[in-house]
Amino acid sequence: MGLAQRDTVRVVAAADLQYALAEIAQDFERQNPGVKVEINFGSTGKLYTQIMQGLPTDLYFAADDAFPVLLEQAGRTVPGTVKLYAVGRMVIWASNSLVQQGLDPRKLGPKILLDPRITKLAVANPVHAPYGRAGVTLLERFGLLRQTQSVKWEQMTAGIPAYYDIGPLRRGKPSFEFVYGENISQTAQLALTSTNIGLIALSIARSEAMERAGVFWLSPLSSHMRLNQTYVILRGQDRPAVRRFYDYIATPEAHRVLRKYGFLLPGEKLE
Amino acid sequence: MDDPVFWRTLRLTLEVSLVTTAILLGLGLPLGWVLAHKRFPGKRVLESIVLLPLTLPPTVLGFYLLLLLGQNGPIAQTFGFTWAFRFEGLVVGSVLFSLPFALNGYREAFRSLDLDLIQTARTLGAGWRRVWLEVILPITWPGILSGSILAFAHTLGEFGVVLMVGGSIPGKTQMASIYIYDQVQALQFGRAAEASGILLLVSFALVYLVRTLEDVWRSRMPSSTR
């Protein structure tokens, strides 16, 4: 196997892929000794902006389908290569110290947020992080947050407070504050090191560091904005090595890794 | 430190810092001289502009540079190249951001220079080249060096500007501070701690060097100027 010449595949990817994609890339490199995969993780929205500003990259893995489509509309992609690779899942993660206080998200679910001892909640910044948007819709769904103004996400320039009211929460308990993470991985870090609780991706909650430090409640797929995660080849970068990694993502081997980190696969139905 | 990416990152960081410091020498020495010894209209405006990065949030500077150097920016439109997300972009950002640090050192060094000495050398028939090499530099080098080291150290630890202009491409535009940030985000606290420790040591060594140079410099200056 292996390609004739050495080649580096440059990838930018949503932060929820931090662990899964790194593992997939490792497997891929082992099978294709001539190819190196370099991955740069960040929030989907930030990476989109960087690509529009000329960030040199071959593949873009987003955490929702809106951004690759925007890129395609701007003529920045190889036409027809936007493809679903996984569906993201959200969890409410709480640290072991909260569990010891009787605040166990596995038993309480979203009700955990109504406890007066919860004063801060880590959420990815909904302005540019899909998991942040999904997190907001999750809170809305459970009546913890009320939209005060109908605004398209694309028009949003500020975070939650401008368009949402945490009024429903104020009844009966002091409201919690949002602590925004730049992407879902940093949100997990905030939950781990400061807030003790956060809305994060299942794929991050399944990482060793998070499993060791806390537990989570898996939110039903229907309870938040669906995280259809798509990827795309960028214009002018359709080289054999890039195409090979692109195709590898859809193989049973890559699917096994994605499943291990809790992603739902294309065509799979859970609920 | 077992991560090979870190060593590539550190090498890149040192390269950016070195190139930046070299450019700052070329740019800052004449500018420092002018600010120390010349009077002209608009001098305060010029001083304010070059000192602006001291107070300007780094992300503001980085954002403007990204617009300037990016794909749709005026430079790309006019000259057809983009420096965003490249080594060159990192250097441009670093030069602007570290300029005040170099300049402060250079200016103070030139200010403390006794101009009579230069006059004397000139009347004795020395050309400007000789005056620079044999009078100005031998007296001011500790100040120039400490300005350069400070600029170097400052570039080494830069974050906001390089994050905006460079993104974080491992081995290409990922500077040391961003590496640490990325490792913390990836919950690799051990690696972040090791990398931070290495940067701490380097920074300490550089500051120690600057302090030593300052003492050397003081001891050389005639007591009347203190």
Short mmCIF file of C-alpha atoms in Angstrom, two decimals:
data_model
loop_
_atom_site.label_atom_id
_atom_site.label_comp_id
_atom_site.label_asym_id
_atom_site.label_seq_id
_atom_site.Cartn_x
_atom_site.Cartn_y
_atom_site.Cartn_z
CA MET A 1 0.00 0.00 0.00
CA GLY A 2 1.07 3.56 0.50
CA LEU A 3 1.22 6.31 -2.03
CA ALA A 4 4.09 6.90 -4.37
CA GLN A 5 5.21 10.20 -2.93
CA ARG A 6 5.22 11.41 0.67
CA ASP A 7 2.33 13.68 1.34
CA THR A 8 0.83 15.56 4.28
CA VAL A 9 -2.92 15.78 4.60
CA ARG A 10 -3.85 18.99 6.38
CA VAL A 11 -7.05 18.78 8.37
CA VAL A 12 -8.96 21.31 10.42
CA ALA A 13 -11.63 19.80 12.62
CA ALA A 14 -14.29 20.63 15.17
CA ALA A 15 -13.01 20.25 18.70
CA ASP A 16 -15.44 17.43 19.54
CA LEU A 17 -13.29 15.25 17.26
CA GLN A 18 -10.20 15.92 19.40
CA TYR A 19 -9.87 12.29 20.46
CA ALA A 20 -11.77 10.32 17.81
CA LEU A 21 -10.16 11.89 14.77
CA ALA A 22 -6.69 11.75 16.28
CA GLU A 23 -7.15 8.02 16.73
CA ILE A 24 -8.55 7.57 13.22
CA ALA A 25 -5.62 9.51 11.77
CA GLN A 26 -3.17 7.30 13.65
CA ASP A 27 -4.76 4.13 12.25
CA PHE A 28 -4.76 5.68 8.79
CA GLU A 29 -1.09 6.63 8.98
CA ARG A 30 -0.18 3.12 10.05
CA GLN A 31 -1.88 1.75 6.94
CA ASN A 32 -0.50 4.45 4.63
CA PRO A 33 3.16 4.87 5.57
CA GLY A 34 3.73 7.58 2.96
CA VAL A 35 1.07 9.91 4.34
CA LYS A 36 1.06 12.17 7.37
CA VAL A 37 -2.13 13.66 8.75
CA GLU A 38 -1.86 17.01 10.51
CA ILE A 39 -4.91 18.11 12.45
CA ASN A 40 -5.74 21.50 13.87
CA PHE A 41 -8.77 21.55 16.20
CA GLY A 42 -11.00 24.51 16.95
CA SER A 43 -14.59 25.66 16.98
CA THR A 44 -16.39 25.00 13.71
CA GLY A 45 -17.23 28.67 13.25
CA LYS A 46 -13.75 29.94 13.97
CA LEU A 47 -12.23 27.44 11.55
CA TYR A 48 -14.76 28.50 8.92
CA THR A 49 -13.68 32.12 9.30
CA GLN A 50 -10.03 31.14 9.10
CA ILE A 51 -10.63 29.15 5.90
CA MET A 52 -12.40 32.15 4.38
CA GLN A 53 -9.33 34.22 5.32
CA GLY A 54 -7.06 31.80 3.51
CA LEU A 55 -6.05 29.17 6.09
CA PRO A 56 -4.21 26.54 4.04
CA THR A 57 -5.94 23.22 4.60
CA ASP A 58 -7.17 20.18 2.67
CA LEU A 59 -10.12 18.92 4.67
CA TYR A 60 -12.64 20.60 6.96
CA PHE A 61 -14.59 18.59 9.54
CA ALA A 62 -17.46 20.62 10.95
CA ALA A 63 -19.68 19.85 13.92
CA ASP A 64 -22.79 20.95 12.05
CA ASP A 65 -23.74 20.99 8.41
CA ALA A 66 -24.32 24.72 8.01
CA PHE A 67 -20.69 25.79 7.67
CA PRO A 68 -19.51 23.36 4.95
CA VAL A 69 -22.56 24.36 2.95
CA LEU A 70 -21.62 28.04 3.36
CA LEU A 71 -18.13 27.20 2.13
CA GLU A 72 -19.58 25.33 -0.83
CA GLN A 73 -21.80 28.30 -1.68
CA ALA A 74 -18.73 30.54 -1.56
CA GLY A 75 -17.07 28.24 -4.11
CA ARG A 76 -14.32 27.21 -1.69
CA THR A 77 -14.86 23.46 -1.85
CA VAL A 78 -14.58 20.61 -4.31
CA PRO A 79 -18.22 20.42 -5.48
CA GLY A 80 -20.17 17.44 -4.24
CA THR A 81 -17.80 16.48 -1.44
CA VAL A 82 -19.86 17.74 1.50
CA LYS A 83 -20.70 14.50 3.29
CA LEU A 84 -22.15 13.41 6.62
CA TYR A 85 -19.67 11.51 8.76
CA ALA A 86 -21.38 11.39 12.14
CA VAL A 87 -24.12 12.80 14.31
CA GLY A 88 -22.98 14.43 17.53
CA ARG A 89 -24.42 13.73 20.96
CA MET A 90 -24.68 16.07 23.93
CA VAL A 91 -24.33 15.36 27.61
CA ILE A 92 -24.64 17.18 30.89
CA TRP A 93 -21.38 16.43 32.62
CA ALA A 94 -20.82 16.91 36.34
CA SER A 95 -17.70 16.45 38.39
CA ASN A 96 -17.31 13.78 41.06
CA SER A 97 -17.39 16.48 43.72
CA LEU A 98 -20.95 17.41 42.69
CA VAL A 99 -21.95 13.75 42.68
CA GLN A 100 -20.64 13.45 46.24
CA GLN A 101 -22.96 16.31 47.18
CA GLY A 102 -25.87 14.30 45.83
CA LEU A 103 -25.96 16.08 42.49
CA ASP A 104 -25.78 13.16 40.09
CA PRO A 105 -26.74 13.98 36.51
CA ARG A 106 -27.36 10.29 35.83
CA LYS A 107 -30.31 10.42 38.26
CA LEU A 108 -31.40 14.05 37.94
CA GLY A 109 -30.94 14.65 34.22
CA PRO A 110 -31.48 18.32 33.29
CA LYS A 111 -33.18 18.90 36.66
CA ILE A 112 -29.71 19.04 38.14
CA LEU A 113 -29.51 22.60 36.85
CA LEU A 114 -32.37 23.66 39.08
CA ASP A 115 -30.41 22.95 42.22
CA PRO A 116 -29.41 26.17 43.98
CA ARG A 117 -25.89 24.84 44.44
CA ILE A 118 -25.34 25.07 40.69
CA THR A 119 -24.31 28.67 40.13
CA LYS A 120 -22.20 28.39 36.98
CA LEU A 121 -22.60 26.31 33.85
CA ALA A 122 -19.92 25.82 31.19
CA VAL A 123 -21.31 26.11 27.66
CA ALA A 124 -19.52 26.44 24.34
CA ASN A 125 -19.91 29.89 22.88
CA PRO A 126 -23.09 29.58 20.77
CA VAL A 127 -22.00 32.33 18.44
CA HIS A 128 -19.54 30.10 16.63
CA ALA A 129 -19.60 26.67 18.27
CA PRO A 130 -22.34 24.24 17.14
CA TYR A 131 -22.35 22.46 20.51
CA GLY A 132 -23.02 25.83 22.09
CA ARG A 133 -26.07 26.26 19.85
CA ALA A 134 -27.21 22.75 20.56
CA GLY A 135 -26.69 23.39 24.28
CA VAL A 136 -28.91 26.45 24.12
CA THR A 137 -31.68 24.50 22.38
CA LEU A 138 -31.33 21.78 25.02
CA LEU A 139 -31.87 24.32 27.79
CA GLU A 140 -34.82 25.77 25.87
CA ARG A 141 -36.34 22.34 25.44
CA PHE A 142 -36.30 21.68 29.16
CA GLY A 143 -37.70 25.10 29.97
CA LEU A 144 -34.53 26.42 31.49
CA LEU A 145 -34.10 29.18 28.99
CA ARG A 146 -36.61 31.23 27.05
CA GLN A 147 -36.01 32.89 23.72
CA THR A 148 -37.05 36.51 23.93
CA GLN A 149 -36.52 37.48 20.36
CA SER A 150 -36.62 35.47 17.19
CA VAL A 151 -33.21 35.72 15.64
CA LYS A 152 -31.42 33.60 13.11
CA TRP A 153 -28.21 32.14 14.39
CA GLU A 154 -26.35 33.76 11.53
CA GLN A 155 -27.49 37.18 12.68
CA MET A 156 -26.34 36.63 16.22
CA THR A 157 -23.47 38.77 17.23
CA ALA A 158 -23.74 38.34 20.95
CA GLY A 159 -24.05 35.32 23.18
CA ILE A 160 -27.07 34.00 24.98
CA PRO A 161 -27.97 36.92 27.25
CA ALA A 162 -28.92 39.21 24.38
CA TYR A 163 -31.61 36.93 23.03
CA TYR A 164 -32.46 34.66 25.92
CA ASP A 165 -34.02 35.05 29.25
CA ILE A 166 -33.10 32.79 32.10
CA GLY A 167 -36.22 34.08 33.86
CA PRO A 168 -37.84 30.66 34.16
CA LEU A 169 -34.88 29.68 36.27
CA ARG A 170 -35.13 32.59 38.62
CA ARG A 171 -38.35 31.25 40.08
CA GLY A 172 -37.43 29.16 43.03
CA LYS A 173 -33.68 29.32 42.71
CA PRO A 174 -30.96 31.79 41.99
CA SER A 175 -30.12 31.63 38.30
CA PHE A 176 -26.87 30.20 37.08
CA GLU A 177 -24.35 32.07 35.03
CA PHE A 178 -22.96 30.87 31.75
CA VAL A 179 -19.24 30.44 31.39
CA TYR A 180 -18.41 30.30 27.71
CA GLY A 181 -15.80 28.03 26.21
CA GLU A 182 -14.19 28.97 22.93
CA ASN A 183 -14.98 25.48 21.63
CA ILE A 184 -16.38 22.29 23.09
CA SER A 185 -12.99 21.04 24.21
CA GLN A 186 -12.25 24.19 26.16
CA THR A 187 -15.77 24.02 27.58
CA ALA A 188 -14.93 20.59 28.96
CA GLN A 189 -11.76 22.04 30.44
CA LEU A 190 -13.80 24.81 32.09
CA ALA A 191 -16.20 22.25 33.53
CA LEU A 192 -13.28 20.18 34.76
CA THR A 193 -11.30 22.97 36.34
CA SER A 194 -13.82 25.61 37.41
CA THR A 195 -17.58 25.22 37.05
CA ASN A 196 -17.81 21.48 37.87
CA ILE A 197 -20.68 21.19 35.40
CA GLY A 198 -21.09 21.76 31.70
CA LEU A 199 -22.92 20.98 28.49
CA ILE A 200 -20.36 19.10 26.45
CA ALA A 201 -20.00 16.59 23.64
CA LEU A 202 -20.34 12.90 24.41
CA SER A 203 -17.12 12.33 22.46
CA ILE A 204 -15.22 14.56 24.91
CA ALA A 205 -17.02 13.16 27.98
CA ARG A 206 -15.76 9.73 26.88
CA SER A 207 -12.15 10.87 27.04
CA GLU A 208 -9.99 9.44 29.78
CA ALA A 209 -9.58 12.74 31.63
CA MET A 210 -13.32 13.47 31.77
CA GLU A 211 -14.34 9.89 32.61
CA ARG A 212 -11.98 9.91 35.54
CA ALA A 213 -13.19 13.25 36.91
CA GLY A 214 -16.95 12.98 36.60
CA VAL A 215 -20.13 11.43 35.23
CA PHE A 216 -22.68 12.49 32.64
CA TRP A 217 -26.27 12.28 31.54
CA LEU A 218 -26.76 11.60 27.85
CA SER A 219 -29.37 13.92 26.43
CA PRO A 220 -31.88 12.34 24.01
CA LEU A 221 -31.12 13.06 20.39
CA SER A 222 -34.47 14.77 19.98
CA SER A 223 -33.91 17.19 22.85
CA HIS A 224 -31.59 19.57 21.05
CA MET A 225 -30.63 20.91 17.66
CA ARG A 226 -29.42 17.95 15.63
CA LEU A 227 -25.66 17.98 15.20
CA ASN A 228 -25.28 16.68 11.67
CA GLN A 229 -21.52 16.67 11.33
CA THR A 230 -20.26 16.98 7.77
CA TYR A 231 -16.86 17.24 6.17
CA VAL A 232 -15.63 18.51 2.84
CA ILE A 233 -12.56 18.69 0.60
CA LEU A 234 -11.38 22.24 -0.03
CA ARG A 235 -11.01 23.65 -3.49
CA GLY A 236 -7.78 22.77 -5.25
CA GLN A 237 -6.80 20.15 -2.67
CA ASP A 238 -8.25 17.02 -4.24
CA ARG A 239 -4.98 15.06 -4.19
CA PRO A 240 -4.81 11.24 -4.00
CA ALA A 241 -3.69 11.27 -0.35
CA VAL A 242 -6.47 13.69 0.60
CA ARG A 243 -9.05 11.61 -1.24
CA ARG A 244 -7.77 8.49 0.45
CA PHE A 245 -8.23 9.99 3.94
CA TYR A 246 -11.60 11.38 2.88
CA ASP A 247 -12.70 7.87 1.85
CA TYR A 248 -11.16 6.29 4.94
CA ILE A 249 -13.57 8.21 7.20
CA ALA A 250 -16.44 6.17 5.72
CA THR A 251 -14.79 2.77 6.27
CA PRO A 252 -15.99 0.34 8.97
CA GLU A 253 -12.65 0.82 10.72
CA ALA A 254 -13.09 4.58 11.13
CA HIS A 255 -16.74 4.03 12.03
CA ARG A 256 -15.66 1.73 14.85
CA VAL A 257 -13.60 4.55 16.37
CA LEU A 258 -16.36 7.14 15.91
CA ARG A 259 -18.84 4.77 17.56
CA LYS A 260 -16.45 4.18 20.44
CA TYR A 261 -16.53 7.91 21.18
CA GLY A 262 -20.31 7.93 21.11
CA PHE A 263 -21.03 9.37 17.69
CA LEU A 264 -24.09 8.18 15.83
CA LEU A 265 -23.13 7.06 12.34
CA PRO A 266 -24.72 8.09 9.04
CA GLY A 267 -27.89 6.10 8.51
CA GLU A 268 -28.00 4.82 12.09
CA LYS A 269 -31.12 5.37 14.16
CA LEU A 270 -31.23 5.31 17.92
CA GLU A 271 -34.43 6.99 19.01
CA MET B 1 9.00 16.36 26.98
CA ASP B 2 8.02 13.45 24.76
CA ASP B 3 5.92 15.27 22.18
CA PRO B 4 7.85 15.88 18.93
CA VAL B 5 5.32 18.52 17.93
CA PHE B 6 6.45 20.63 20.88
CA TRP B 7 10.05 20.71 19.71
CA ARG B 8 8.95 21.74 16.22
CA THR B 9 6.80 24.41 17.82
CA LEU B 10 9.64 25.63 20.00
CA ARG B 11 12.00 25.79 17.02
CA LEU B 12 9.44 27.77 15.03
CA THR B 13 8.93 30.09 18.00
CA LEU B 14 12.66 30.72 18.27
CA GLU B 15 12.90 31.31 14.51
CA VAL B 16 10.07 33.84 14.55
CA SER B 17 11.63 35.55 17.58
CA LEU B 18 15.08 35.71 15.99
CA VAL B 19 13.87 37.07 12.66
CA THR B 20 11.66 39.57 14.49
CA THR B 21 14.55 40.73 16.64
CA ALA B 22 16.79 41.17 13.60
CA ILE B 23 14.16 43.22 11.79
CA LEU B 24 13.60 45.29 14.93
CA LEU B 25 17.31 46.08 15.06
CA GLY B 26 17.23 47.44 11.52
CA LEU B 27 13.99 49.30 12.09
CA GLY B 28 14.38 50.31 15.72
CA LEU B 29 17.93 51.66 15.82
CA PRO B 30 17.32 54.60 13.45
CA LEU B 31 13.88 55.15 14.97
CA GLY B 32 15.31 55.04 18.49
CA TRP B 33 17.97 57.57 17.53
CA VAL B 34 15.42 59.91 16.01
CA LEU B 35 13.18 59.68 19.07
CA ALA B 36 16.11 60.26 21.42
CA HIS B 37 17.84 63.16 19.71
CA LYS B 38 15.69 64.82 17.08
CA ARG B 39 12.93 67.36 17.42
CA PHE B 40 10.35 67.64 14.71
CA PRO B 41 6.64 68.35 14.33
CA GLY B 42 4.52 65.27 14.87
CA LYS B 43 7.12 63.57 17.02
CA ARG B 44 4.61 62.88 19.77
CA VAL B 45 2.22 61.36 17.25
CA LEU B 46 4.98 59.08 15.96
CA GLU B 47 5.91 58.09 19.50
CA SER B 48 2.29 57.33 20.31
CA ILE B 49 1.91 55.19 17.22
CA VAL B 50 4.97 53.05 17.85
CA LEU B 51 4.08 52.67 21.53
CA LEU B 52 0.45 51.81 20.75
CA PRO B 53 0.93 48.02 20.86
CA LEU B 54 1.73 48.40 24.57
CA THR B 55 -1.87 49.27 25.34
CA LEU B 56 -3.70 47.88 22.32
CA PRO B 57 -5.31 44.51 23.04
CA PRO B 58 -3.26 41.96 21.07
CA THR B 59 -6.40 40.52 19.52
CA VAL B 60 -7.27 43.96 18.11
CA LEU B 61 -3.87 44.22 16.47
CA GLY B 62 -4.16 40.60 15.30
CA PHE B 63 -7.62 41.16 13.91
CA TYR B 64 -6.57 44.18 11.85
CA LEU B 65 -3.54 42.31 10.60
CA LEU B 66 -5.71 39.35 9.62
CA LEU B 67 -7.96 41.65 7.60
CA LEU B 68 -4.91 43.34 6.11
CA LEU B 69 -2.96 40.20 5.26
CA GLY B 70 -5.83 37.76 4.67
CA GLN B 71 -7.28 36.38 1.48
CA ASN B 72 -9.63 39.29 0.85
CA GLY B 73 -7.39 41.99 2.28
CA PRO B 74 -5.94 44.98 0.42
CA ILE B 75 -2.51 43.38 0.13
CA ALA B 76 -3.90 40.22 -1.45
CA GLN B 77 -6.03 42.36 -3.79
CA THR B 78 -3.15 44.60 -4.82
CA PHE B 79 -0.10 42.36 -4.81
CA GLY B 80 -1.68 38.92 -5.03
CA PHE B 81 -0.17 37.28 -1.96
CA THR B 82 -1.47 36.45 1.49
CA TRP B 83 0.69 36.41 4.59
CA ALA B 84 -2.01 35.32 6.99
CA PHE B 85 -1.45 31.83 8.44
CA ARG B 86 2.17 31.90 7.32
CA PHE B 87 5.58 32.50 8.83
CA GLU B 88 5.71 35.95 7.24
CA GLY B 89 2.43 36.95 8.86
CA LEU B 90 3.70 35.82 12.26
CA VAL B 91 6.81 37.96 11.78
CA VAL B 92 4.88 41.07 10.72
CA GLY B 93 2.61 40.75 13.76
CA SER B 94 5.54 40.12 16.07
CA VAL B 95 7.53 43.09 14.77
CA LEU B 96 4.64 45.45 15.42
CA PHE B 97 3.85 43.95 18.78
CA SER B 98 7.42 43.88 20.10
CA LEU B 99 8.48 47.21 18.62
CA PRO B 100 7.85 49.26 21.78
CA PHE B 101 9.97 46.90 23.85
CA ALA B 102 12.96 47.13 21.55
CA LEU B 103 12.47 50.84 21.02
CA ASN B 104 12.35 51.71 24.71
CA GLY B 105 15.72 50.05 25.20
CA TYR B 106 17.30 51.67 22.16
CA ARG B 107 15.97 55.12 22.97
CA GLU B 108 17.18 55.05 26.55
CA ALA B 109 20.59 53.88 25.40
CA PHE B 110 20.87 56.74 22.92
CA ARG B 111 19.47 59.27 25.36
CA SER B 112 22.15 58.56 27.90
CA LEU B 113 24.82 59.10 25.27
CA ASP B 114 26.95 62.21 25.77
CA LEU B 115 26.55 64.09 22.50
CA ASP B 116 29.76 66.06 23.14
CA LEU B 117 31.67 62.84 22.59
CA ILE B 118 30.22 62.54 19.11
CA GLN B 119 30.90 66.20 18.38
CA THR B 120 34.50 65.69 19.44
CA ALA B 121 34.90 62.65 17.26
CA ARG B 122 33.37 64.51 14.33
CA THR B 123 35.66 67.53 14.74
CA LEU B 124 38.60 65.16 14.91
CA GLY B 125 37.59 64.06 11.43
CA ALA B 126 35.83 60.79 12.03
CA GLY B 127 33.13 59.84 9.47
CA TRP B 128 29.62 58.78 10.64
CA ARG B 129 30.46 55.14 10.06
CA ARG B 130 33.47 55.39 12.36
CA VAL B 131 31.53 57.39 14.93
CA TRP B 132 28.89 54.65 15.04
CA LEU B 133 31.35 51.80 15.20
CA GLU B 134 33.89 53.33 17.55
CA VAL B 135 31.93 55.74 19.70
CA ILE B 136 28.19 55.09 19.76
CA LEU B 137 27.98 51.30 19.68
CA PRO B 138 30.76 50.60 22.21
CA ILE B 139 28.93 52.79 24.73
CA THR B 140 25.34 51.87 23.99
CA TRP B 141 25.55 48.15 23.19
CA PRO B 142 24.30 46.90 26.56
CA GLY B 143 21.16 49.02 26.17
CA ILE B 144 20.68 47.92 22.58
CA LEU B 145 21.18 44.30 23.52
CA SER B 146 18.81 44.46 26.45
CA GLY B 147 16.15 46.09 24.23
CA SER B 148 16.65 43.32 21.71
CA ILE B 149 16.49 40.57 24.33
CA LEU B 150 13.29 42.02 25.76
CA ALA B 151 11.75 42.13 22.28
CA PHE B 152 12.92 38.55 21.72
CA ALA B 153 11.46 37.36 25.01
CA HIS B 154 8.24 39.20 24.33
CA THR B 155 7.87 37.56 20.92
CA LEU B 156 8.57 34.18 22.47
CA GLY B 157 5.53 34.44 24.69
CA GLU B 158 3.20 36.19 22.31
CA PHE B 159 -0.34 34.86 22.11
CA GLY B 160 -3.20 37.02 20.88
CA VAL B 161 -1.60 38.41 17.76
CA VAL B 162 -0.16 35.12 16.56
CA LEU B 163 -3.39 33.27 17.31
CA MET B 164 -5.28 35.64 15.04
CA VAL B 165 -2.74 35.98 12.25
CA GLY B 166 -1.24 32.51 12.41
CA GLY B 167 -4.06 30.25 13.45
CA SER B 168 -2.52 27.21 15.03
CA ILE B 169 -1.04 24.96 12.36
CA PRO B 170 1.31 22.51 14.08
CA GLY B 171 4.88 22.95 12.87
CA LYS B 172 3.94 25.91 10.68
CA THR B 173 2.27 28.64 12.66
CA GLN B 174 1.73 27.11 16.09
CA MET B 175 3.81 29.16 18.51
CA ALA B 176 4.76 27.91 21.96
CA SER B 177 2.08 29.81 23.90
CA ILE B 178 -0.60 28.50 21.54
CA TYR B 179 0.75 24.97 21.89
CA ILE B 180 0.23 25.26 25.63
CA TYR B 181 -3.27 26.66 25.12
CA ASP B 182 -4.12 23.79 22.74
CA GLN B 183 -2.76 21.18 25.15
CA VAL B 184 -4.85 22.59 27.99
CA GLN B 185 -7.90 22.44 25.75
CA ALA B 186 -7.10 18.84 24.91
CA LEU B 187 -6.95 18.21 28.68
CA GLN B 188 -3.29 17.21 28.34
CA PHE B 189 -2.36 19.04 31.51
CA GLY B 190 0.91 17.12 31.90
CA ARG B 191 2.23 18.25 28.53
CA ALA B 192 1.00 21.79 29.11
CA ALA B 193 2.87 21.85 32.41
CA GLU B 194 6.11 20.59 30.87
CA ALA B 195 5.98 23.07 28.00
CA SER B 196 5.13 25.90 30.40
CA GLY B 197 8.06 24.95 32.59
CA ILE B 198 10.44 25.08 29.65
CA LEU B 199 9.15 28.52 28.64
CA LEU B 200 9.43 29.70 32.23
CA LEU B 201 13.08 28.68 32.34
CA VAL B 202 13.85 30.37 29.03
CA SER B 203 12.09 33.56 30.12
CA PHE B 204 13.90 33.60 33.43
CA ALA B 205 17.26 33.18 31.71
CA LEU B 206 16.47 36.06 29.36
CA VAL B 207 15.36 38.43 32.11
CA TYR B 208 18.42 37.50 34.15
CA LEU B 209 20.56 38.34 31.14
CA VAL B 210 18.88 41.73 30.74
CA ARG B 211 19.46 42.54 34.42
CA THR B 212 23.11 41.58 34.15
CA LEU B 213 23.51 43.77 31.08
CA GLU B 214 21.90 46.67 32.87
CA ASP B 215 24.47 46.37 35.65
CA VAL B 216 27.32 46.17 33.14
CA TRP B 217 25.94 49.24 31.45
CA ARG B 218 25.56 51.25 34.67
CA SER B 219 29.10 50.48 35.75
CA ARG B 220 30.37 51.79 32.43
CA MET B 221 28.54 55.07 32.56
CA PRO B 222 30.26 58.08 34.03
CA SER B 223 28.80 58.78 37.46
CA SER B 224 27.76 62.29 36.44
CA THR B 225 24.98 60.97 34.20
CA ARG B 226 23.40 58.86 36.95
#
